[in-house]
Short mmCIF file of C-alpha atoms and ligand atoms in Angstrom, two decimals:
data_model
loop_
_atom_site.label_atom_id
_atom_site.label_comp_id
_atom_site.label_asym_id
_atom_site.label_seq_id
_atom_site.Cartn_x
_atom_site.Cartn_y
_atom_site.Cartn_z
CA MET A 1 75.45 -94.10 10.86
CA SER A 2 71.93 -95.60 12.25
CA THR A 3 70.52 -98.68 10.99
CA GLY A 4 67.46 -99.13 9.38
CA ILE A 5 65.16 -96.81 7.81
CA LYS A 6 65.44 -92.94 9.07
CA PRO A 7 63.93 -90.82 7.18
CA LYS A 8 65.76 -87.58 7.29
CA ARG A 9 64.10 -84.97 9.09
CA GLU A 10 64.03 -80.86 8.35
CA HIS A 11 64.53 -78.77 10.68
CA PHE A 12 64.52 -74.59 11.52
CA GLY A 13 67.19 -72.75 9.99
CA SER A 14 67.81 -69.92 12.35
CA LYS A 15 66.46 -69.25 16.16
CA PHE A 16 64.44 -66.40 14.34
CA GLY A 17 62.97 -68.91 12.51
CA ILE A 18 61.71 -71.05 15.12
CA ILE A 19 60.26 -68.41 17.50
CA ALA A 20 59.08 -66.92 14.19
CA ALA A 21 57.41 -70.48 13.43
CA ALA A 22 55.66 -71.02 17.18
CA ALA A 23 54.77 -67.26 18.03
CA GLY A 24 53.14 -67.50 14.24
CA SER A 25 50.98 -70.64 15.66
CA ALA A 26 50.30 -68.95 18.57
CA VAL A 27 49.34 -65.26 17.98
CA GLY A 28 46.12 -65.52 15.90
CA LEU A 29 42.18 -65.04 15.72
CA GLY A 30 42.66 -66.10 19.86
CA ASN A 31 44.94 -62.69 20.39
CA VAL A 32 43.43 -60.42 17.79
CA TRP A 33 39.75 -61.24 17.75
CA LYS A 34 39.78 -63.27 21.19
CA PHE A 35 41.52 -62.16 24.01
CA PRO A 36 40.07 -58.62 23.99
CA TYR A 37 36.35 -59.40 24.23
CA VAL A 38 37.19 -61.84 26.76
CA THR A 39 38.73 -59.30 28.71
CA GLY A 40 36.48 -57.20 27.99
CA GLN A 41 33.76 -59.13 29.97
CA ASN A 42 35.79 -60.54 32.51
CA GLY A 43 36.75 -57.38 34.58
CA GLY A 44 39.96 -55.76 32.29
CA GLY A 45 42.84 -55.57 34.20
CA ALA A 46 42.00 -58.09 36.69
CA PHE A 47 41.28 -60.76 34.46
CA LEU A 48 44.59 -59.72 32.71
CA ILE A 49 46.52 -59.99 35.80
CA ILE A 50 44.93 -63.91 36.01
CA TYR A 51 45.47 -64.29 32.49
CA VAL A 52 49.91 -63.82 33.02
CA ILE A 53 49.94 -65.84 36.01
CA CYS A 54 48.57 -68.68 33.95
CA VAL A 55 50.07 -67.81 31.32
CA ILE A 56 53.73 -68.38 33.55
CA LEU A 57 52.49 -71.35 35.85
CA LEU A 58 50.31 -73.16 33.22
CA GLY A 59 51.47 -71.79 29.37
CA ILE A 60 55.19 -72.19 29.59
CA PRO A 61 55.80 -75.28 31.38
CA VAL A 62 53.32 -76.81 29.27
CA MET A 63 54.56 -75.00 25.85
CA LEU A 64 58.28 -76.24 27.15
CA SER A 65 56.51 -79.84 27.65
CA GLU A 66 55.17 -80.33 24.27
CA PHE A 67 58.39 -78.98 22.77
CA THR A 68 60.89 -82.08 24.83
CA ILE A 69 58.20 -84.55 23.32
CA GLY A 70 59.02 -83.13 19.59
CA ARG A 71 62.44 -82.42 20.02
CA ARG A 72 62.87 -86.11 21.83
CA GLY A 73 60.70 -88.35 19.61
CA GLN A 74 61.80 -86.36 16.10
CA ARG A 75 58.29 -87.58 14.05
CA ASN A 76 55.18 -85.97 14.11
CA VAL A 77 52.78 -85.79 17.07
CA PHE A 78 51.53 -89.76 16.58
CA GLY A 79 54.96 -91.20 16.09
CA SER A 80 56.83 -89.38 19.10
CA PHE A 81 55.07 -90.20 21.43
CA LYS A 82 55.12 -93.99 19.66
CA ARG A 83 58.62 -93.68 19.72
CA LEU A 84 58.88 -92.35 23.76
CA ALA A 85 56.87 -95.39 24.56
CA PRO A 86 57.08 -98.05 22.45
CA ASN A 87 54.30 -100.40 22.84
CA ARG A 88 52.27 -98.17 25.29
CA PRO A 89 48.76 -96.96 24.41
CA TRP A 90 50.45 -93.21 24.21
CA TYR A 91 49.78 -92.90 20.93
CA ILE A 92 46.54 -92.12 21.01
CA VAL A 93 47.41 -88.66 22.57
CA GLY A 94 48.58 -88.50 19.00
CA ILE A 95 46.15 -89.63 17.27
CA MET A 96 43.97 -86.94 19.34
CA GLY A 97 45.87 -84.63 18.05
CA VAL A 98 45.25 -84.88 14.55
CA VAL A 99 41.75 -85.04 14.83
CA ALA A 100 42.11 -82.41 16.96
CA ALA A 101 43.79 -80.34 13.94
CA PHE A 102 41.06 -81.43 11.87
CA VAL A 103 38.33 -80.08 13.85
CA ILE A 104 40.26 -76.82 15.08
CA LEU A 105 41.22 -75.99 11.08
CA ALA A 106 37.59 -76.89 10.21
CA PHE A 107 35.84 -74.10 11.76
CA TYR A 108 39.05 -71.35 11.94
CA SER A 109 39.24 -71.82 8.45
CA ALA A 110 35.68 -70.37 8.33
CA VAL A 111 36.23 -67.03 10.26
CA ALA A 112 39.90 -66.58 8.83
CA GLY A 113 37.71 -66.73 5.77
CA TRP A 114 35.97 -63.75 7.14
CA THR A 115 39.11 -61.88 7.37
CA LEU A 116 39.37 -61.87 3.75
CA GLU A 117 36.13 -60.79 2.75
CA TYR A 118 36.56 -57.77 5.06
CA ILE A 119 39.80 -56.83 3.45
CA VAL A 120 37.64 -56.54 0.03
CA ARG A 121 35.00 -54.52 2.13
CA SER A 122 37.58 -52.31 3.23
CA VAL A 123 39.48 -51.74 -0.28
CA HIS A 124 35.82 -50.61 -1.59
CA ASN A 125 35.55 -48.89 1.48
CA SER A 126 32.35 -49.71 2.30
CA PHE A 127 32.12 -49.43 6.20
CA ASN A 128 31.76 -45.82 5.23
CA MET A 129 28.41 -43.85 6.41
CA GLN A 130 26.93 -47.39 7.78
CA SER A 131 25.26 -47.72 11.10
CA THR A 132 25.93 -49.75 13.52
CA GLN A 133 22.27 -51.41 13.07
CA GLN A 134 23.54 -51.51 8.48
CA LEU A 135 26.93 -52.83 9.80
CA SER A 136 25.31 -55.83 11.59
CA LEU A 137 22.85 -56.79 9.08
CA SER A 138 25.26 -56.76 6.55
CA PHE A 139 27.82 -59.21 8.54
CA ASP A 140 25.22 -61.63 9.60
CA SER A 141 24.19 -61.99 6.25
CA PHE A 142 27.64 -62.11 5.15
CA ILE A 143 27.78 -65.17 7.27
CA VAL A 144 24.53 -66.68 6.44
CA ASN A 145 25.12 -66.61 2.26
CA PRO A 146 25.97 -70.24 0.68
CA PHE A 147 29.03 -69.14 -1.03
CA ARG A 148 31.10 -66.32 -0.43
CA PRO A 149 32.15 -67.60 3.02
CA VAL A 150 32.83 -70.70 1.47
CA VAL A 151 34.95 -69.40 -1.60
CA TRP A 152 36.38 -67.52 1.05
CA GLN A 153 36.93 -69.96 3.39
CA LEU A 154 38.63 -72.26 0.42
CA VAL A 155 40.75 -69.86 -0.25
CA PHE A 156 42.27 -69.67 2.86
CA MET A 157 42.65 -73.20 3.17
CA LEU A 158 44.72 -72.78 -0.14
CA LEU A 159 46.95 -70.70 0.83
CA THR A 160 47.87 -72.42 3.49
CA ALA A 161 48.04 -75.48 2.15
CA LEU A 162 50.74 -73.65 -0.07
CA ILE A 163 53.11 -72.58 2.03
CA VAL A 164 52.58 -76.11 4.18
CA ALA A 165 53.66 -77.61 0.51
CA GLY A 166 56.67 -75.34 0.73
CA GLY A 167 58.14 -77.43 3.65
CA VAL A 168 59.19 -76.35 7.09
CA LYS A 169 62.34 -74.49 5.88
CA ASN A 170 61.24 -72.77 2.90
CA GLY A 171 57.58 -72.86 3.80
CA ILE A 172 56.80 -72.24 7.43
CA GLU A 173 59.78 -70.67 8.40
CA ARG A 174 60.17 -68.54 5.50
CA TYR A 175 57.00 -67.31 5.56
CA SER A 176 56.31 -66.97 9.66
CA LYS A 177 59.58 -64.58 9.23
CA LEU A 178 57.81 -62.51 6.80
CA LEU A 179 54.88 -61.94 8.39
CA MET A 180 55.37 -62.54 12.02
CA PRO A 181 57.61 -58.42 11.52
CA LEU A 182 54.98 -57.44 9.04
CA LEU A 183 52.03 -58.13 11.69
CA LEU A 184 53.70 -56.15 14.72
CA VAL A 185 54.19 -53.19 12.75
CA PHE A 186 50.60 -53.43 11.53
CA LEU A 187 49.59 -53.79 15.16
CA VAL A 188 52.06 -50.29 16.67
CA ILE A 189 50.58 -48.54 13.34
CA LEU A 190 46.83 -49.31 14.44
CA ALA A 191 48.03 -48.65 18.58
CA VAL A 192 49.25 -45.57 17.71
CA ARG A 193 46.25 -44.59 15.80
CA SER A 194 43.70 -46.12 18.21
CA LEU A 195 45.47 -44.11 21.39
CA SER A 196 45.24 -40.33 19.75
CA LEU A 197 41.87 -41.32 19.45
CA ASP A 198 40.06 -38.90 22.24
CA GLY A 199 39.37 -41.54 25.33
CA ALA A 200 41.79 -43.23 24.37
CA LEU A 201 42.54 -43.32 28.05
CA LYS A 202 39.08 -44.50 29.17
CA GLY A 203 39.93 -47.71 27.17
CA LEU A 204 43.62 -48.26 28.56
CA GLU A 205 42.10 -47.63 32.31
CA PHE A 206 39.51 -50.40 31.14
CA MET A 207 42.04 -52.81 30.22
CA PHE A 208 44.59 -52.63 33.24
CA ALA A 209 43.01 -50.82 35.72
CA PRO A 210 42.42 -53.90 38.21
CA ASP A 211 38.16 -54.47 39.31
CA PHE A 212 39.02 -57.27 41.59
CA SER A 213 35.33 -57.30 42.28
CA LYS A 214 34.75 -59.12 38.84
CA VAL A 215 37.08 -61.56 39.98
CA SER A 216 35.12 -65.47 40.61
CA ALA A 217 36.26 -68.65 40.38
CA LYS A 218 34.72 -68.69 36.57
CA THR A 219 37.27 -65.69 35.95
CA VAL A 220 39.91 -67.48 36.69
CA LEU A 221 39.42 -70.76 34.77
CA PHE A 222 38.62 -68.14 31.58
CA ALA A 223 41.96 -67.09 32.07
CA MET A 224 43.18 -70.58 32.19
CA GLY A 225 41.43 -71.85 29.28
CA GLN A 226 42.46 -68.46 26.92
CA ALA A 227 45.82 -69.10 27.86
CA PHE A 228 45.53 -72.44 26.38
CA PHE A 229 43.83 -71.94 23.20
CA SER A 230 46.42 -68.76 22.41
CA LEU A 231 49.87 -70.72 23.40
CA SER A 232 48.67 -73.27 20.49
CA LEU A 233 48.67 -76.03 23.46
CA GLY A 234 47.03 -79.45 23.97
CA MET A 235 47.21 -80.88 20.48
CA GLY A 236 50.07 -81.38 19.26
CA ALA A 237 50.85 -78.32 17.11
CA LEU A 238 53.93 -77.30 19.20
CA ILE A 239 55.01 -81.11 18.74
CA THR A 240 55.41 -81.40 15.47
CA TYR A 241 57.16 -77.68 15.89
CA GLY A 242 59.73 -78.77 18.47
CA SER A 243 60.95 -81.98 16.44
CA TYR A 244 61.95 -79.51 13.87
CA ILE A 245 63.91 -77.06 16.76
CA GLY A 246 67.95 -77.75 16.91
CA LYS A 247 69.41 -79.76 19.01
CA ASN A 248 71.52 -77.20 20.12
CA GLU A 249 68.42 -74.57 20.99
CA ASN A 250 67.24 -74.30 24.24
CA LEU A 251 64.03 -75.27 24.65
CA ALA A 252 63.30 -73.49 28.09
CA LYS A 253 64.24 -70.24 26.86
CA THR A 254 62.23 -70.57 23.38
CA ALA A 255 59.29 -71.56 25.54
CA VAL A 256 59.56 -68.01 27.28
CA SER A 257 59.90 -66.26 24.00
CA VAL A 258 57.41 -67.54 22.43
CA SER A 259 54.90 -66.58 24.97
CA ILE A 260 56.01 -63.29 25.77
CA ALA A 261 55.38 -63.04 22.28
CA ASP A 262 52.19 -64.44 22.40
CA THR A 263 51.09 -62.62 25.52
CA PHE A 264 52.44 -59.13 24.67
CA ILE A 265 50.99 -59.27 21.15
CA ALA A 266 47.23 -60.59 22.49
CA LEU A 267 48.11 -57.05 24.79
CA LEU A 268 48.92 -54.26 21.91
CA ALA A 269 45.26 -55.64 20.33
CA GLY A 270 43.50 -54.66 23.80
CA VAL A 271 45.61 -51.08 23.34
CA VAL A 272 44.23 -51.30 19.61
CA ILE A 273 40.79 -52.09 20.75
CA PHE A 274 39.68 -50.28 23.79
CA PRO A 275 40.67 -46.90 23.55
CA ALA A 276 38.61 -46.77 20.37
CA VAL A 277 35.33 -48.90 21.49
CA PHE A 278 35.92 -46.29 24.04
CA ALA A 279 36.08 -43.37 21.90
CA PHE A 280 32.79 -43.87 20.43
CA ASN A 281 31.31 -44.94 23.66
CA ILE A 282 30.42 -49.10 22.63
CA GLU A 283 29.67 -51.49 24.92
CA PRO A 284 33.21 -52.68 25.57
CA THR A 285 31.92 -56.66 26.63
CA ALA A 286 30.37 -57.30 22.56
CA GLY A 287 31.73 -60.44 22.40
CA PRO A 288 33.03 -62.00 19.24
CA SER A 289 30.96 -59.44 16.87
CA LEU A 290 33.39 -56.46 18.55
CA VAL A 291 35.93 -57.06 15.54
CA PHE A 292 33.27 -57.41 12.75
CA ILE A 293 31.33 -55.17 13.60
CA THR A 294 32.17 -52.85 16.40
CA LEU A 295 35.12 -52.04 14.86
CA PRO A 296 33.81 -51.34 10.96
CA GLU A 297 31.78 -48.86 12.75
CA ILE A 298 34.94 -47.15 14.86
CA PHE A 299 36.26 -47.53 11.33
CA SER A 300 33.85 -45.43 9.36
CA HIS A 301 34.23 -42.72 11.51
CA ILE A 302 37.46 -41.78 11.65
CA PRO A 303 40.03 -40.09 8.97
CA PHE A 304 41.04 -42.28 6.53
CA GLY A 305 39.40 -45.13 8.33
CA ASN A 306 39.31 -47.93 5.41
CA ILE A 307 42.60 -47.22 5.25
CA PHE A 308 43.06 -48.31 9.16
CA SER A 309 40.44 -51.13 8.53
CA LEU A 310 42.57 -52.68 5.71
CA ILE A 311 45.10 -52.98 7.51
CA PHE A 312 43.56 -54.11 10.82
CA PHE A 313 41.76 -57.02 8.51
CA ILE A 314 44.98 -57.85 6.74
CA LEU A 315 46.77 -57.96 9.78
CA LEU A 316 44.10 -60.22 11.20
CA ALA A 317 44.14 -63.03 7.89
CA VAL A 318 48.33 -62.60 8.37
CA ALA A 319 47.77 -64.10 12.02
CA ALA A 320 45.01 -66.03 11.53
CA LEU A 321 47.75 -67.90 8.51
CA THR A 322 50.39 -68.18 10.40
CA SER A 323 48.06 -70.74 12.85
CA THR A 324 46.73 -72.61 10.25
CA VAL A 325 49.53 -73.44 8.89
CA SER A 326 50.43 -74.82 12.17
CA VAL A 327 47.82 -76.98 12.63
CA LEU A 328 47.75 -77.95 9.45
CA GLU A 329 51.39 -78.91 9.49
CA VAL A 330 50.23 -81.09 12.56
CA VAL A 331 48.08 -83.43 9.79
CA VAL A 332 50.94 -82.92 6.98
CA ALA A 333 53.48 -84.50 9.40
CA TYR A 334 51.53 -87.47 10.25
CA PHE A 335 50.68 -88.25 6.71
CA SER A 336 53.60 -87.69 5.19
CA GLU A 337 55.97 -89.90 7.86
CA GLU A 338 52.96 -92.51 9.00
CA LEU A 339 51.19 -93.01 5.73
CA ARG A 340 54.54 -92.48 3.57
CA MET A 341 53.38 -90.21 0.94
CA THR A 342 55.01 -86.80 -0.40
CA ARG A 343 54.58 -83.80 1.61
CA VAL A 344 52.74 -82.85 -1.47
CA LYS A 345 50.50 -85.53 -1.46
CA ALA A 346 50.09 -85.66 2.55
CA THR A 347 49.29 -81.72 1.98
CA ILE A 348 46.60 -82.19 -0.79
CA ILE A 349 44.89 -84.89 0.72
CA ALA A 350 44.88 -83.52 4.34
CA SER A 351 43.29 -79.98 2.93
CA VAL A 352 40.79 -81.54 0.30
CA ALA A 353 39.49 -83.40 3.83
CA ILE A 354 39.59 -80.43 6.03
CA SER A 355 37.81 -78.38 3.65
CA VAL A 356 35.06 -80.99 3.42
CA LEU A 357 34.11 -80.32 7.00
CA GLY A 358 34.84 -76.63 6.83
CA VAL A 359 32.46 -76.30 4.00
CA LEU A 360 29.88 -77.54 6.69
CA ALA A 361 31.19 -75.67 9.02
CA SER A 362 30.45 -71.89 7.35
CA LEU A 363 27.16 -73.39 5.76
CA SER A 364 26.12 -74.29 9.53
CA PHE A 365 25.48 -70.39 9.62
CA GLY A 366 23.17 -70.10 6.72
CA VAL A 367 21.11 -73.11 4.64
CA LEU A 368 22.31 -75.81 7.73
CA SER A 369 21.38 -73.72 10.95
CA GLY A 370 18.61 -76.79 11.24
CA TYR A 371 20.75 -79.31 11.91
CA LYS A 372 21.82 -78.83 15.17
CA VAL A 373 23.34 -81.35 17.54
CA GLY A 374 22.28 -80.65 21.54
CA GLY A 375 21.64 -77.14 20.01
CA LYS A 376 24.51 -76.39 19.11
CA ILE A 377 25.25 -75.37 15.09
CA PHE A 378 27.99 -77.79 13.38
CA PHE A 379 30.29 -75.12 14.02
CA ASP A 380 29.99 -74.32 17.46
CA VAL A 381 29.70 -78.05 18.15
CA LEU A 382 33.49 -78.32 16.31
CA ASP A 383 34.01 -75.07 18.27
CA PHE A 384 33.07 -76.99 21.67
CA LEU A 385 34.51 -80.51 20.81
CA ALA A 386 38.31 -78.74 20.25
CA SER A 387 38.40 -76.26 22.60
CA ASN A 388 36.89 -77.73 25.76
CA ILE A 389 37.28 -81.49 25.23
CA LEU A 390 40.36 -81.98 22.89
CA LEU A 391 42.29 -79.50 23.78
CA PRO A 392 42.26 -79.87 27.87
CA LEU A 393 42.67 -83.62 27.51
CA GLY A 394 45.34 -83.41 25.41
CA GLY A 395 47.19 -81.14 27.43
CA LEU A 396 46.40 -83.11 30.76
CA LEU A 397 47.88 -86.79 28.83
CA ILE A 398 50.73 -84.56 27.60
CA VAL A 399 51.88 -82.82 31.26
CA VAL A 400 50.91 -86.54 32.74
CA PHE A 401 52.95 -88.29 29.88
CA ILE A 402 56.06 -85.59 31.37
CA GLY A 403 55.60 -85.92 34.78
CA TRP A 404 54.87 -89.51 35.45
CA TYR A 405 55.46 -91.17 32.27
CA LEU A 406 59.20 -90.46 31.11
CA SER A 407 61.71 -90.68 33.14
CA ARG A 408 63.34 -87.49 35.18
CA LYS A 409 66.52 -88.37 33.99
CA ASP A 410 64.69 -88.37 30.18
CA VAL A 411 63.31 -85.05 30.38
CA LEU A 412 66.11 -83.53 32.03
CA GLU A 413 68.56 -84.98 29.34
CA GLU A 414 66.45 -83.38 26.82
CA ILE A 415 66.20 -79.77 28.53
CA SER A 416 69.36 -79.20 29.23
CA ASN A 417 70.43 -80.09 26.03
CA SER A 418 72.65 -83.23 27.28
CA GLY A 419 73.67 -81.37 30.64
CA THR A 420 75.23 -78.69 28.27
CA LEU A 421 72.91 -76.04 30.01
CA LYS A 422 71.94 -75.54 33.77
CA ALA A 423 67.78 -75.88 33.97
CA LYS A 424 68.51 -74.88 37.59
CA PHE A 425 64.72 -74.26 36.78
CA PHE A 426 64.12 -78.19 36.60
CA PRO A 427 62.94 -79.15 40.03
CA TYR A 428 59.93 -76.10 39.94
CA PHE A 429 59.40 -77.48 36.24
CA LEU A 430 58.92 -80.77 37.32
CA PHE A 431 56.47 -80.21 40.20
CA ILE A 432 54.61 -77.90 37.98
CA ILE A 433 54.17 -80.58 35.66
CA LYS A 434 54.00 -83.24 37.93
CA TYR A 435 50.95 -81.83 40.16
CA ILE A 436 49.96 -78.23 39.69
CA ALA A 437 49.22 -78.36 36.13
CA PRO A 438 47.06 -81.57 35.66
CA VAL A 439 44.88 -80.84 38.73
CA ALA A 440 44.25 -77.20 37.05
CA ILE A 441 43.99 -78.99 33.62
CA ALA A 442 41.44 -81.68 35.00
CA VAL A 443 39.79 -78.65 36.58
CA ILE A 444 39.09 -77.31 33.53
CA LEU A 445 38.44 -79.61 31.55
CA ILE A 446 35.36 -80.99 34.09
CA TYR A 447 34.12 -77.29 34.17
CA SER A 448 34.41 -76.72 30.34
CA ILE A 449 32.77 -80.50 29.52
CA PHE A 450 29.53 -79.51 31.62
CA PHE A 451 29.73 -75.58 32.22
CA GLY A 452 30.42 -75.02 28.28
CA SER A 453 32.43 -72.31 26.47
CA LEU A 454 35.13 -71.04 28.64
CA GLY A 455 35.53 -67.69 26.40
N1 LIG B 1 46.98 -69.87 19.21
C1 LIG B 1 46.01 -69.73 17.99
C2 LIG B 1 45.45 -68.43 18.25
O1 LIG B 1 45.82 -67.60 19.26
C3 LIG B 1 44.89 -70.49 17.37
C4 LIG B 1 46.10 -72.20 17.37
C5 LIG B 1 46.47 -72.53 16.84
C6 LIG B 1 45.70 -73.09 18.25
N2 LIG B 1 47.24 -73.93 16.59
C7 LIG B 1 46.88 -73.97 17.89
C8 LIG B 1 44.82 -73.48 19.71
C9 LIG B 1 46.31 -75.17 18.13
C10 LIG B 1 44.45 -74.60 19.91
C11 LIG B 1 45.82 -75.53 19.38
O2 LIG B 1 44.23 -68.08 17.53
#
């Protein structure tokens, strides 16, 4: 029917597959590792309320924008912009997305690798009878080791690459459909265990009872930043996935389902962590070490703790894996479509290149810790660059593209499936994307460039 070369694109095979893949991208270390401690540091329930508002007002509209660009563009993140805005520099947003994918994957895979080490430690029951100090020492000495973390990181990259190389349907969709339900089951088991500990109520109270005295402008910014990262927005992961969504699917509904799933899982992770933290009288604001030091300590004190810790770290690894898959896919789709390589070749080149960067990130905790940029080790530089600059900037340009560059008619046509869906929310959506989202994201961007980490 069509003229010219039109590479055949794979699409997701089912509604559940789409949601599993996109929720798989969204649900990651951000939910299980970051969300609980950011909530802990920002006033518990009050933060939660603001977070949910951010997801609804900002997260869902931006996600819908990403899906729209991808499905209309029918290409990778670079190709989609190029197609929708021929002869305009919007493809730069796509290039930024590919760069961001490199950067994110490099530091994210380092932490993801740690989860594999902790799976093995759980199998060996090595947290048993250890004091907090011992656990913290063994974590610190592990991450500065020049071999082990690197090996685990490479193993993790290999797993990611194997799934991505399988393609959209037989790789990404298939494994997401398998891994996401597994993650949910594990999380529910742990939540039940955690809720049955003495002191569980205090944990729930901390998490859900809003203390508005702790809320400041900063809290709102943290909540926005966390929503953005947790929903995988701003770098085209969901543009890429959007390009695999069939023409008859309801994009808005998909964005809502994925956001609900992501938020629900973050809450459930909180329900696992806070009751346990309170039952053992630990500071809920412990920060990033919450998961690798505090939790092992808790596990070491409960009957069959090693089994629960095994479940927990497998859960964390699974959550991270479906996320790394979505980030690698951004690069692989770009390489294979724009540079015309086979998927397998694109996957190999992309993952090897990213691994090199990743190994440097891993080593920056130990042997390379002397090399600093602006006082930050390489790992932190990558984290800062991605979370504080590339993602918000990408998100800003994405909403400006939908709100101000594409015509209202085109956007409506895509979102309403050429008029088959009513899309009554459309004027509100457009209002948010045109006015509210750009201002909100610009504020996050400026703040995070000048004042550092937003969670
Ligand atoms: N959302 C994931 C998490 O919560 C991380 C992630 C995956 C991501 N893909 C992304 C973040 C794309 C930003 C952009 O862990």
